[in-house]
Coordinates of C-alpha atoms in Angstrom, one line a residue:
X24 CA -168.0 193.6 111.6
X25 CA -168.5 194.9 114.9
X26 CA -167.7 191.6 116.5
X27 CA -164.5 191.7 114.9
X28 CA -163.5 195.1 115.9
X29 CA -164.3 194.0 119.4
X30 CA -162.3 190.9 119.2
X31 CA -159.5 193.0 117.6
X32 CA -160.1 195.7 120.6
X33 CA -159.7 192.8 123.4
X34 CA -156.8 190.9 122.1
X35 CA -155.1 194.4 122.0
X36 CA -155.7 195.3 125.4
X37 CA -154.7 191.8 126.2
X38 CA -151.0 192.1 125.0
X39 CA -151.0 195.8 125.1
X40 CA -148.9 195.8 128.4
X41 CA -146.4 193.4 126.6
X42 CA -145.5 195.7 123.8
X43 CA -142.9 198.4 124.0
X44 CA -143.8 202.1 124.8
X45 CA -142.2 205.6 124.1
X46 CA -139.6 205.0 127.3
X47 CA -138.7 201.8 126.0
X48 CA -138.0 203.4 122.7
X49 CA -135.6 206.2 124.6
X50 CA -134.2 204.0 126.6
X51 CA -132.9 201.7 124.0
X52 CA -131.9 204.7 122.2
X53 CA -129.9 206.0 125.2
X54 CA -128.4 202.6 125.8
X55 CA -126.9 202.9 122.3
X56 CA -125.9 206.2 122.4
X57 CA -124.2 205.1 125.7
X58 CA -122.5 201.9 123.9
X59 CA -121.2 204.3 121.1
X60 CA -119.2 206.6 123.5
X61 CA -118.1 204.5 126.1
X62 CA -116.5 202.1 123.7
X63 CA -115.9 204.6 120.7
X64 CA -118.2 202.7 118.3
X65 CA -118.8 202.7 114.8
X66 CA -122.4 203.5 114.1
X67 CA -122.4 202.1 110.7
X68 CA -121.3 198.9 112.8
X69 CA -124.0 199.2 115.2
X70 CA -126.1 199.4 112.8
X71 CA -125.0 196.2 111.2
X72 CA -124.8 194.5 114.3
X73 CA -121.2 194.4 114.8
X74 CA -119.0 196.3 117.5
X75 CA -116.2 198.7 115.9
X76 CA -114.1 201.1 117.5
X77 CA -113.1 203.9 116.0
X78 CA -109.6 205.8 116.6
X79 CA -108.8 208.4 114.2
X80 CA -109.3 206.6 110.7
X81 CA -108.5 202.7 112.0
X82 CA -111.6 200.8 113.0
X83 CA -110.9 197.8 115.1
X84 CA -113.6 195.0 115.4
X85 CA -114.0 194.6 119.3
X86 CA -116.9 191.6 118.9
X87 CA -118.9 190.1 116.6
X88 CA -122.3 188.0 117.8
X89 CA -122.7 185.0 116.2
X90 CA -125.9 186.1 114.6
X91 CA -126.2 189.5 113.5
X92 CA -129.0 191.9 114.2
X93 CA -129.2 194.7 111.8
X94 CA -130.9 198.0 112.0
X95 CA -133.7 198.9 109.9
X96 CA -133.5 202.7 108.3
X97 CA -136.7 203.4 110.7
X98 CA -134.9 202.2 113.7
X99 CA -131.6 204.5 113.2
X100 CA -133.9 207.2 112.6
X101 CA -135.7 206.9 115.9
X102 CA -132.8 206.9 117.7
X103 CA -131.4 209.8 115.8
X104 CA -134.5 211.7 116.7
X105 CA -134.1 210.8 120.3
X106 CA -130.8 212.2 120.6
X107 CA -132.5 215.5 118.2
X108 CA -135.4 216.0 120.6
X109 CA -132.7 216.4 123.7
X110 CA -130.7 219.0 121.2
X111 CA -127.8 216.6 121.1
X112 CA -126.5 217.0 117.3
X113 CA -123.5 215.2 118.3
X114 CA -125.3 211.8 118.4
X115 CA -128.5 212.9 116.5
X116 CA -126.3 213.5 113.1
X117 CA -124.1 210.1 112.7
X118 CA -127.4 208.1 113.6
X119 CA -129.6 210.0 110.9
X120 CA -127.1 210.1 108.3
X121 CA -127.0 206.1 108.9
X122 CA -130.9 206.4 108.5
X123 CA -130.8 208.5 105.4
X124 CA -128.3 206.0 103.9
X125 CA -130.6 203.0 104.5
X126 CA -133.6 204.8 103.7
X127 CA -131.8 205.6 100.1
X128 CA -131.3 202.2 99.5
X129 CA -134.7 200.8 100.0
X130 CA -136.5 204.1 98.9
X131 CA -140.0 203.0 97.2
X132 CA -140.1 199.7 99.2
X133 CA -143.0 199.9 101.7
X134 CA -142.3 198.4 105.2
X135 CA -145.7 198.7 107.7
X136 CA -143.3 198.8 110.6
X137 CA -141.9 201.8 109.5
X138 CA -143.0 205.6 111.1
X139 CA -140.7 207.5 109.4
X140 CA -139.5 208.2 105.5
X141 CA -136.4 209.3 103.8
X142 CA -138.1 212.8 103.7
X143 CA -138.3 212.7 107.7
X144 CA -134.6 211.7 107.6
X145 CA -133.4 214.2 105.4
X146 CA -135.6 217.1 106.8
X147 CA -134.3 216.2 110.8
X148 CA -130.6 215.9 109.5
X149 CA -130.6 219.2 107.4
X150 CA -131.8 221.2 110.5
X151 CA -129.0 219.0 112.9
X152 CA -126.6 219.8 110.5
X153 CA -127.7 223.8 110.4
X154 CA -127.6 223.8 114.4
X155 CA -124.1 222.2 114.5
X156 CA -123.4 225.3 112.0
X157 CA -123.1 223.5 108.8
X158 CA -125.2 225.7 106.4
X159 CA -123.9 223.9 102.9
X160 CA -125.0 220.5 104.4
X161 CA -127.9 221.7 105.2
X162 CA -128.5 223.1 102.0
X163 CA -127.5 220.1 100.2
X164 CA -129.7 218.0 102.3
X165 CA -132.7 220.3 102.1
X166 CA -132.6 220.4 97.9
X167 CA -132.6 216.8 98.1
X168 CA -135.7 216.7 100.3
X169 CA -137.7 219.1 97.8
X170 CA -136.8 216.4 95.2
X171 CA -139.0 214.0 96.7
X172 CA -141.4 216.4 98.3
X173 CA -141.5 219.5 96.2
X174 CA -144.3 221.2 97.4
X175 CA -143.1 221.1 100.9
X176 CA -143.3 225.3 101.4
X177 CA -141.4 225.1 105.3
X178 CA -138.5 223.4 103.8
X179 CA -138.4 225.4 100.4
X180 CA -138.4 228.5 102.6
X181 CA -135.3 227.3 104.2
X182 CA -133.5 226.6 101.0
X183 CA -133.8 230.3 101.0
X184 CA -132.2 230.8 104.2
X185 CA -129.6 228.5 103.9
X186 CA -128.6 230.0 100.5
X187 CA -128.8 233.8 101.9
X188 CA -126.3 232.4 104.6
X189 CA -123.9 231.5 102.2
X190 CA -124.1 234.3 100.2
X191 CA -123.3 236.7 102.9
X192 CA -120.8 234.7 104.7
X193 CA -119.1 232.4 101.6
X194 CA -116.4 231.1 104.5
X195 CA -119.2 229.0 105.8
X196 CA -119.2 226.8 102.7
X197 CA -115.8 225.3 103.1
X198 CA -115.7 225.5 107.4
X199 CA -115.2 222.0 108.4
X200 CA -117.8 221.5 111.4
X201 CA -116.3 219.9 114.5
X202 CA -118.7 218.1 116.7
X203 CA -117.8 218.3 120.3
X204 CA -119.3 215.5 122.7
X205 CA -121.4 216.7 125.2
X206 CA -120.0 216.5 128.8
X207 CA -123.0 214.5 130.3
X208 CA -122.6 214.0 132.9
X209 CA -119.6 216.0 133.3
X210 CA -117.7 213.5 135.0
X211 CA -113.8 214.3 136.0
X212 CA -113.3 210.9 135.8
X213 CA -114.9 210.2 132.5
X214 CA -112.0 209.8 130.6
X215 CA -110.0 207.4 133.0
X216 CA -113.5 205.5 133.1
X217 CA -114.1 205.1 129.7
X218 CA -110.1 204.0 129.1
X219 CA -110.6 201.3 131.7
X220 CA -114.0 199.6 130.3
X221 CA -112.5 200.0 126.7
X222 CA -109.5 197.6 127.9
X223 CA -112.4 195.4 129.0
X224 CA -110.3 193.7 132.5
X225 CA -106.8 195.7 132.4
X226 CA -105.1 194.2 135.4
X227 CA -101.7 193.8 136.5
X228 CA -99.1 191.2 135.2
X229 CA -99.0 188.8 138.4
X230 CA -95.5 187.5 137.4
X231 CA -94.1 190.8 137.5
X232 CA -95.8 191.7 141.6
X233 CA -94.9 189.0 143.8
X234 CA -97.4 190.0 146.4
X235 CA -100.2 189.3 143.5
X236 CA -100.9 185.6 144.5
X237 CA -102.9 183.0 144.0
X238 CA -104.1 180.3 146.8
X239 CA -106.5 178.2 148.3
X240 CA -108.5 179.8 151.2
X241 CA -110.0 178.5 154.3
X242 CA -109.7 181.5 156.9
X243 CA -108.9 179.2 159.1
X244 CA -113.1 178.2 159.1
X245 CA -113.6 174.4 159.4
X246 CA -116.4 175.3 157.0
X247 CA -114.3 175.4 154.4
X248 CA -111.8 173.4 155.5
X249 CA -112.6 170.3 153.1
X250 CA -113.8 172.6 150.2
X251 CA -111.3 175.6 150.2
X252 CA -112.0 178.3 147.9
X253 CA -109.7 179.7 145.4
X254 CA -108.4 183.2 146.1
X255 CA -106.5 185.4 143.6
X256 CA -105.1 188.9 145.1
X257 CA -106.2 191.4 142.1
X258 CA -104.8 194.6 143.6
X259 CA -103.2 195.9 146.6
X260 CA -104.4 199.4 147.2
X261 CA -107.6 199.2 147.0
X262 CA -107.2 195.4 148.4
X263 CA -109.1 193.6 145.8
X264 CA -109.7 190.0 145.9
X265 CA -111.6 187.3 143.3
X266 CA -112.6 184.0 144.7
X267 CA -113.3 181.6 141.6
X268 CA -116.1 179.4 141.8
X269 CA -117.6 180.8 144.3
X270 CA -121.3 179.7 143.7
X271 CA -122.5 177.1 141.4
X272 CA -124.2 177.0 138.4
X273 CA -127.4 176.0 140.1
X274 CA -126.6 178.4 142.9
X275 CA -126.7 181.2 140.7
X276 CA -129.8 180.1 138.3
X277 CA -131.5 179.8 141.9
X278 CA -131.0 183.6 142.7
X279 CA -131.7 184.9 139.5
X280 CA -135.0 183.0 139.3
X281 CA -135.8 184.1 143.2
X282 CA -135.4 187.7 141.9
X283 CA -136.7 188.3 138.7
X284 CA -140.6 188.9 139.4
X285 CA -139.5 191.6 141.9
X286 CA -137.1 193.8 139.2
X287 CA -137.8 197.5 139.5
X288 CA -135.6 200.5 138.4
X289 CA -132.9 200.9 140.4
X290 CA -132.5 204.1 142.4
X291 CA -130.2 206.4 144.7
X292 CA -130.8 208.1 147.8
X293 CA -130.7 211.7 147.3
X294 CA -131.6 213.6 150.5
X295 CA -134.8 212.2 152.1
X296 CA -136.0 210.5 148.6
X297 CA -135.1 207.8 146.3
X298 CA -134.9 208.8 142.9
X299 CA -134.0 207.2 139.4
X300 CA -130.9 208.8 137.7
X301 CA -129.2 208.6 134.4
X302 CA -126.2 207.7 135.6
X303 CA -127.3 204.7 137.1
X304 CA -129.4 202.3 134.8
X305 CA -130.3 199.1 136.4
X306 CA -133.4 197.0 137.7
X307 CA -133.2 195.6 140.9
X308 CA -134.8 193.3 143.6
X309 CA -134.3 192.6 147.5
X310 CA -134.1 189.4 148.9
X311 CA -134.2 188.1 152.6
X312 CA -132.1 185.3 153.6
X313 CA -135.6 183.5 154.5
X314 CA -136.9 183.0 150.8
X315 CA -134.8 180.2 150.0
X316 CA -132.2 177.6 152.0
X317 CA -130.0 178.7 149.1
X318 CA -129.8 182.1 150.3
X319 CA -128.9 180.8 154.0
X320 CA -125.8 178.4 152.8
X321 CA -124.5 181.5 150.8
X322 CA -124.5 183.4 154.1
X323 CA -122.5 181.1 156.1
X324 CA -119.9 180.7 152.8
X325 CA -119.5 184.3 152.9
X326 CA -119.4 184.4 156.8
X327 CA -116.7 181.6 156.9
X328 CA -114.7 183.2 154.1
X329 CA -114.5 186.9 155.4
X330 CA -115.4 186.5 159.1
X331 CA -118.1 189.4 158.6
X332 CA -121.1 189.2 160.7
X333 CA -123.7 188.9 157.7
X334 CA -127.1 188.5 159.6
X335 CA -129.5 191.6 160.6
X336 CA -128.9 194.2 161.7
X337 CA -125.4 193.5 160.6
X338 CA -125.9 193.3 157.0
X339 CA -128.5 194.3 154.3
X340 CA -131.2 192.2 152.5
X341 CA -129.7 190.5 149.3
X342 CA -130.3 192.9 146.2
X343 CA -130.1 191.3 143.0
X344 CA -129.8 193.9 140.1
X345 CA -129.7 193.7 136.4
X346 CA -128.2 196.4 134.0
X347 CA -128.9 194.7 130.7
X348 CA -127.3 195.8 127.5
X349 CA -126.1 199.3 127.6
X350 CA -126.7 199.3 131.6
X351 CA -124.1 201.0 133.5
X352 CA -123.3 202.3 137.1
X353 CA -121.1 205.1 136.7
X354 CA -118.1 206.3 139.4
X355 CA -119.2 205.8 142.7
X356 CA -118.3 204.7 146.3
X357 CA -120.3 201.8 147.9
X358 CA -119.3 203.7 151.3
X359 CA -120.8 206.9 152.7
X360 CA -118.6 210.0 152.0
X361 CA -121.1 212.9 153.6
X362 CA -122.3 213.1 157.2
X363 CA -125.7 213.9 155.4
X364 CA -126.1 210.2 153.9
X365 CA -128.9 208.0 155.0
X366 CA -126.5 205.9 156.4
X367 CA -125.5 208.4 159.3
X368 CA -129.2 209.7 160.3
X369 CA -130.6 206.1 160.8
X370 CA -127.4 205.1 162.9
X371 CA -126.6 202.1 160.7
X372 CA -123.1 202.7 160.1
X373 CA -121.1 202.8 157.2
X374 CA -120.6 200.3 154.5
X375 CA -117.4 197.8 155.8
X376 CA -116.8 195.9 152.8
X377 CA -117.9 194.7 149.7
X378 CA -118.7 191.1 148.1
X379 CA -119.7 190.9 145.0
X380 CA -121.0 187.4 142.9
X381 CA -121.2 187.7 139.3
X382 CA -123.9 185.1 138.5
X383 CA -123.6 184.5 134.8
X384 CA -121.0 185.3 132.4
X385 CA -121.0 188.3 129.4
X386 CA -119.3 187.7 125.7
X387 CA -118.1 191.6 126.2
X388 CA -117.9 194.2 128.2
X389 CA -119.2 194.6 131.6
X390 CA -116.0 195.1 133.3
X391 CA -115.6 196.5 137.4
X392 CA -113.3 199.5 136.7
X393 CA -111.4 201.0 139.9
X394 CA -110.5 204.6 138.5
X395 CA -107.8 205.9 141.2
X396 CA -106.5 202.2 141.1
X397 CA -106.3 202.2 137.3
X398 CA -107.5 198.7 136.5
X399 CA -110.7 196.9 135.6
X400 CA -111.9 193.4 136.3
X401 CA -113.9 191.5 133.5
X402 CA -116.7 189.0 134.3
X403 CA -116.0 185.9 135.5
X404 CA -118.9 183.6 136.1
X405 CA -119.7 182.4 139.1
X406 CA -116.6 184.3 140.9
X407 CA -116.8 186.7 143.6
X408 CA -115.0 190.3 144.0
X409 CA -114.3 191.5 147.8
X410 CA -112.6 194.5 148.9
X411 CA -112.8 197.0 151.9
X412 CA -114.5 199.9 151.6
X413 CA -113.2 201.3 154.9
X414 CA -109.6 201.4 156.6
X415 CA -109.4 200.3 160.0
X416 CA -110.0 203.9 161.2
X417 CA -113.3 204.2 159.9
X418 CA -112.5 206.3 157.4
X419 CA -113.5 205.6 153.7
X420 CA -110.9 204.3 151.1
X421 CA -111.0 206.9 148.6
X422 CA -109.3 204.0 146.3
X423 CA -112.4 202.2 146.0
X424 CA -114.0 204.5 143.4
X425 CA -115.3 202.1 140.8
X426 CA -117.5 201.9 138.3
X427 CA -120.1 199.5 136.2
X428 CA -119.0 199.2 132.6
X429 CA -121.8 199.0 130.1
X430 CA -122.6 195.2 128.6
X431 CA -121.7 195.4 125.1
X432 CA -123.2 191.8 124.7
X433 CA -124.6 189.7 127.3
X434 CA -124.4 185.6 127.1
X435 CA -126.8 184.4 125.3
X436 CA -128.2 181.4 127.6
X437 CA -129.2 184.1 130.0
X438 CA -131.6 186.2 128.2
X439 CA -135.4 186.6 128.3
X440 CA -137.5 189.0 127.1
X441 CA -138.9 191.9 129.3
X442 CA -141.0 194.3 128.1
X443 CA -142.9 195.3 131.7
X444 CA -139.9 196.3 133.2
X445 CA -139.6 199.9 134.5
X446 CA -136.2 200.6 133.4
X447 CA -135.9 202.7 130.8
X448 CA -133.0 201.2 129.2
X449 CA -132.7 198.3 126.5
X450 CA -135.6 196.7 128.9
X451 CA -136.3 194.0 126.4
X452 CA -133.1 191.8 127.3
X453 CA -132.5 190.3 131.2
X454 CA -128.7 189.8 130.9
X455 CA -127.0 190.9 134.1
X456 CA -127.8 190.1 137.6
X457 CA -125.8 191.9 140.8
X458 CA -126.9 190.4 144.1
X459 CA -125.7 193.1 146.6
X460 CA -125.1 193.1 150.2
X461 CA -123.5 195.4 152.6
X462 CA -122.5 195.0 156.3
X463 CA -123.0 197.8 158.5
X464 CA -120.1 198.1 161.0
X465 CA -120.7 197.1 164.9
X466 CA -119.5 200.4 166.0
X467 CA -121.7 202.3 163.9
X468 CA -119.2 205.1 162.3
X469 CA -120.1 208.7 162.8
X470 CA -117.6 210.7 161.0
X471 CA -117.2 212.3 157.6
X472 CA -115.3 210.6 154.9
X473 CA -113.1 212.7 152.7
X474 CA -112.4 211.0 149.8
X475 CA -110.6 212.0 147.0
X476 CA -113.0 212.8 144.4
X477 CA -116.5 214.2 144.9
X478 CA -118.1 212.5 141.9
X479 CA -121.9 211.6 143.8
X480 CA -121.2 213.4 147.0
X481 CA -121.1 217.0 145.6
X482 CA -124.7 216.3 144.2
X483 CA -125.6 215.2 148.1
X484 CA -126.4 211.7 146.7
X485 CA -125.6 208.1 148.2
X486 CA -124.9 205.4 145.6
X487 CA -127.0 202.6 146.3
X488 CA -125.0 199.8 145.8
X489 CA -122.2 199.6 143.4
X490 CA -121.0 196.6 141.4
X491 CA -120.4 195.3 137.8
X492 CA -122.4 194.4 135.1
X493 CA -124.3 191.0 134.2
X494 CA -125.3 188.7 137.2
X495 CA -123.5 189.3 140.4
X496 CA -123.6 189.6 143.9
X497 CA -123.0 192.4 145.9
X498 CA -121.9 192.7 149.7
X499 CA -121.7 196.3 151.6
X500 CA -123.0 197.9 154.8
X501 CA -126.0 199.2 156.2
X502 CA -130.2 198.6 155.6
X503 CA -132.4 198.3 152.8
X504 CA -134.2 201.5 154.0
X505 CA -130.8 203.0 152.9
X506 CA -131.9 203.1 149.7
X507 CA -129.3 200.4 148.4

């Protein structure tokens, strides 16, 4: 018996690091709530494994995976409890409602994986409704709780309290509770950002605007004469270009493989420190060009196409970022907009341009939204998205405010289990890699950039990189030490 216990303990210790921890659960719950908000998703649909948008009384199917992964009552309870513990009853109530519904349907069944029960869900939901001002719902749910656990004195006292409140204020029994979504993280551009994410890539109609065209691009470079790049002008102000098939499947796979062992939670620069933040949920890794000949070849191709020097010290190392399901990057600039930015203190100059390569496709979600340009670009596998962050004067282009919309569902061919990551959001699926580079201007611009919005610079934080979701490469300006 003793030997069995020792063997069991040793076996558990060997796999313990691969098991999900509480931060994994919390991150996954936050990711689901993020998807729920950005895409206006129905909780009942999410629990069944489908994505349905709710607008008023209408329910629209956004995406149905080929294989459905349904959530249990315990799963829904855990998501609701994360919101409940944060005092976020706007999100807690629908998830706890779904948990109660599922637990009712399976009441009496014993499942070894369940940590919660119908009584737990009723208890939390009742108090959530009470906190939200709906005393009648809290009373009815508490009475139902006592049917299953009549000896619970705390809930019995709550029932007496709710009955007294309703007797004193009868109007509360018919009052309709209106739940307001918490304005976190207080984005002025939130409605525009989420609207662009929901359109999943709304772009101008090319045939109506002659300046938006497609062509084969050589940039007068001998390197590209025999293999010109297919260029699509997406937008004029800001000037955004998409280069189709910029990398091959083999090159994309090589870059993902090189970065995968080094992925860690992405950070942004805040003062002298680099910190993980809720408005950027992803994992990232840095790759030097000397790591693999594929990166050297990629450098030559980018330099030939853009005319920019991509060698250090004029370029940062390659950054590969994995967003995963629900990962995102809220509206931000790639260039510094404040003289307090680390870019200026290091005399490295500002970020001149962004060159982003999508290293895989996505099934749903994941667009790159340009807030002031009022358009979004969907993920196009192996394509590169390019724009200038600075005007010719060296001042930042405020129209380049952009965001990475959360990925609703990744391409199944590029998912793998990852429980060891430090990323708190949905770290069990590796579905997205963004590679990012930043060019430093040879004439280190030392001036404050006054842009249209102060979304991040109001906090004194410099966004570290940018970009869309799912596998992509990124070019901008500055050194790795700037927190990119």
